Structure formats: structure tokens, C-alpha cells
Amino acid sequence: MSSAAATSQDPEPELIARREGAAGVIRLNRPKAINAVTLQMFRDIDHALDRFEADPAVGVILLEGAGERGLCAGGDIRALYESSNVRGDLGKILWREEYILNARIAKFPKPYVAFMDGIVMGGGVGLSAHASHRVVTDRTKLAMPEVGLGFFPDVGGTWLLSHAPGEIGTYFGLTGQTMNGADAVYAEFADAVVPSGKLPALREALTKLRPGAGNADVASLIDGFGTGEKAGPVAALRRQIDAWFAHDRMQDVFAALKRDGSELAQSTLKTLNEKSPRGMVVTLKLLRLARQSSSLEECLVREYRAALEVFASDDFREGVRAAVIDRDRNPKWSPPRIEDVTPEMVAPYFASLGKGELVFDNSK
């Protein structure tokens, strides 16, 4: 076989980063896995941002996903599960680097545009919803379903969810329900709905921006392609959601739903009953603490503490087993009931890590 033929058979990299005109394009390139992000991909994104930040010809960053299914289905859960099973340290390493990257994206000095088309979940939210310009479409399906894995909405999810109107973020964080594009704008996870058919034209326009274009220029350009939608179906449910999820204890949330005889309340209750009781209690506490927090970084430090405790827990392994490995959708949670989750069980998720705390390099 000639060397040219051999080269043509080489697989494409899982992360493609290149300059196209004025845009530094970052493409997640694992379409068969809906672009689930690996540790190496997080590192490659960080290196690409170094390069694009230093390049005066790059005026805007564009994050996109390869394939038709979505931007990103989340982190590489299977790899985390396998490491957790052997008491490995992938969680400690991956989440540290991922969360530092999430904070960097939020503070990036050049306009950062995320195309949140199709499926956007978990780690994909972390790479996109902290961007300065967040574009959703008529195909967007955005969710933070981590409580169904014995986990909680991380990657700065507690910061984002706690800033949604009323208790909308509490609802999405605990139920893991999916937002459409307009829901995501209403919940303040996104800025503009652009029809998916117009993304290629918007993409081309972004590459043609003058290098010194600022956030106002980029926002104006995106709005020119947008539908102007500001509220999806969930906005109409705001009154009920605020009443059900206004409580600081999961038992009180359950009680409020049980008192309400409506079909929606009962279906919400059924959804919550499928989640990890411990995961729900930890999530609600994280969301309430996030409301009092002054920064994304403060929330990420707290999330990192909780994530390491989750990584060592039976609930995480059981949740991933049921959803991803065996796919029987029948996790056996520990403890099995919300009433059995004690303060002593929850306390370790919020304990200081001492020298192991998450620390941000603010030189980037």
C-alpha cells in the first residue's frame, strides 16, 4: 500500500480545531458517540483556545458538533464508570480539567459562539452554555439528566440552573427533562433560536467578521438570523413549577406534588421516583447554595467536591450500569427512598478537599 493510500485511511481526529477566515472553529468529531467528550478532547480544546486567543486573525470562536445528531451527548460516561469500578482516578483528573475549562470559556476574552443544535447534554452543556453567544435551533434537545445516573448537574450546571427564572432550573435539574430551543432561551441556557437550516449561512457570516469584532457585533449578527423566540412550552407551566419546587427539602417537593392531583404533577412525581434519592438531595442542596454564590468558580469548586464523592459511590456505578452498560433502566438505588437519605450521608459531598481542592489558573 502506498503511503498516500495509508494516509487516506487514517481516522479523523476526535477534535478538529482550525481557523476559517476570522473564526477559530472547534469541532467535536465523534459523531457515532454524539460527540461525547473524552479527557483528551478537553485538553485539545484548551490547547486550541490558547492558540486562538493568541492569534490576532481570530476574531470569534465557533463551537460545533460533527454529524446530524447533536453538539454533544456529554462526557465519556463509560470510561468514568470503568475507572470508578476499579477505584481509579479518572474522575479526579477529568473533572478537574473539565471544570477549569468551563470557567475559562465563561471568561474567554474573544466572542465565543456555541451552536447548540440537536442533542446537548451534560459535558456538552459545560462547553456551550457558558459561552458569550449561545445559539439553539428548532432541533435542540438540551438536558442535564445526571440525577438519573446517581450524579448531579455539574460542569457549572448548578450555577446555570440556579439563575433560571423562579424554580424552572430546580425543575430541570431534578427531573432531567429536556428543553427545546425556546425553553433553553427562557431558562437562560441560551440566547437566540436560529432555524437549523440557517446555521450554514450564520456560520459563513461568522467566518467573515472583521477580526476586531466585539460581542455586540456578534450578537447583532446572530439576531439577524434568529426567530426572536424567548419562551417555550415550559414557560406556561411556571406557576405550577414554582409552587412545587420552591422547597428546600426533597420530602417537601414530593409532598407538594402528591397534594396536586393534576396529570402533570403525577407524571413529574413518577419521573422523580425514578431518580437517585441521594442524587436528588445532593442536587437540591447544591442548587440552593448556588443561589447564594457570587461566581461560577465558587459553584465549580463545590461541584468538584461533590463529584469526587459521587465517583466513589455505589449509586453512580449503579446508575451508569442501568442506563448505559446493561440498559435495563432499573437501577437499585442506595438508599432506595428519599426518606432514608440522612444528613450524615449527604455531608461528605460538601466537605473540603484540603490540598485537593479545585484551583483556577486566572492567568488564562
PDB file of C-alpha atoms in Angstrom, residues 3 50 114 118 121 151 167 169 171 182 186 217 234 240 258 273 305-306 334 353:
ATOM      1  CA  SER A   3       1.880   5.973   1.842  1.00  0.00           C
ATOM      2  CA  ASP A  50      -4.577  29.010  23.716  1.00  0.00           C
ATOM      3  CA  ALA A 114     -21.764  27.757  20.522  1.00  0.00           C
ATOM      4  CA  GLY A 118     -29.611  18.692  18.254  1.00  0.00           C
ATOM      5  CA  MET A 121     -26.341  17.192  27.426  1.00  0.00           C
ATOM      6  CA  PHE A 151     -24.980  12.133  39.951  1.00  0.00           C
ATOM      7  CA  GLU A 167     -37.891  27.304  40.084  1.00  0.00           C
ATOM      8  CA  GLY A 169     -33.871  25.415  36.993  1.00  0.00           C
ATOM      9  CA  TYR A 171     -37.347  21.518  37.909  1.00  0.00           C
ATOM     10  CA  ALA A 182     -37.081  28.264  23.136  1.00  0.00           C
ATOM     11  CA  TYR A 186     -36.318  31.095  28.686  1.00  0.00           C
ATOM     12  CA  ASP A 217     -21.357  42.863  16.659  1.00  0.00           C
ATOM     13  CA  VAL A 234     -42.149  25.266  29.960  1.00  0.00           C
ATOM     14  CA  GLN A 240     -47.133  25.225  38.947  1.00  0.00           C
ATOM     15  CA  LYS A 258     -48.671  14.462  45.835  1.00  0.00           C
ATOM     16  CA  ASN A 273     -39.348   8.438  41.684  1.00  0.00           C
ATOM     17  CA  ARG A 305     -16.073  18.167  45.959  1.00  0.00           C
ATOM     18  CA  ALA A 306     -19.410  16.505  45.340  1.00  0.00           C
ATOM     19  CA  SER A 334     -28.924   3.164  47.850  1.00  0.00           C
ATOM     20  CA  LEU A 353     -10.802  18.540  49.992  1.00  0.00           C
TER      21      LEU A 353
END
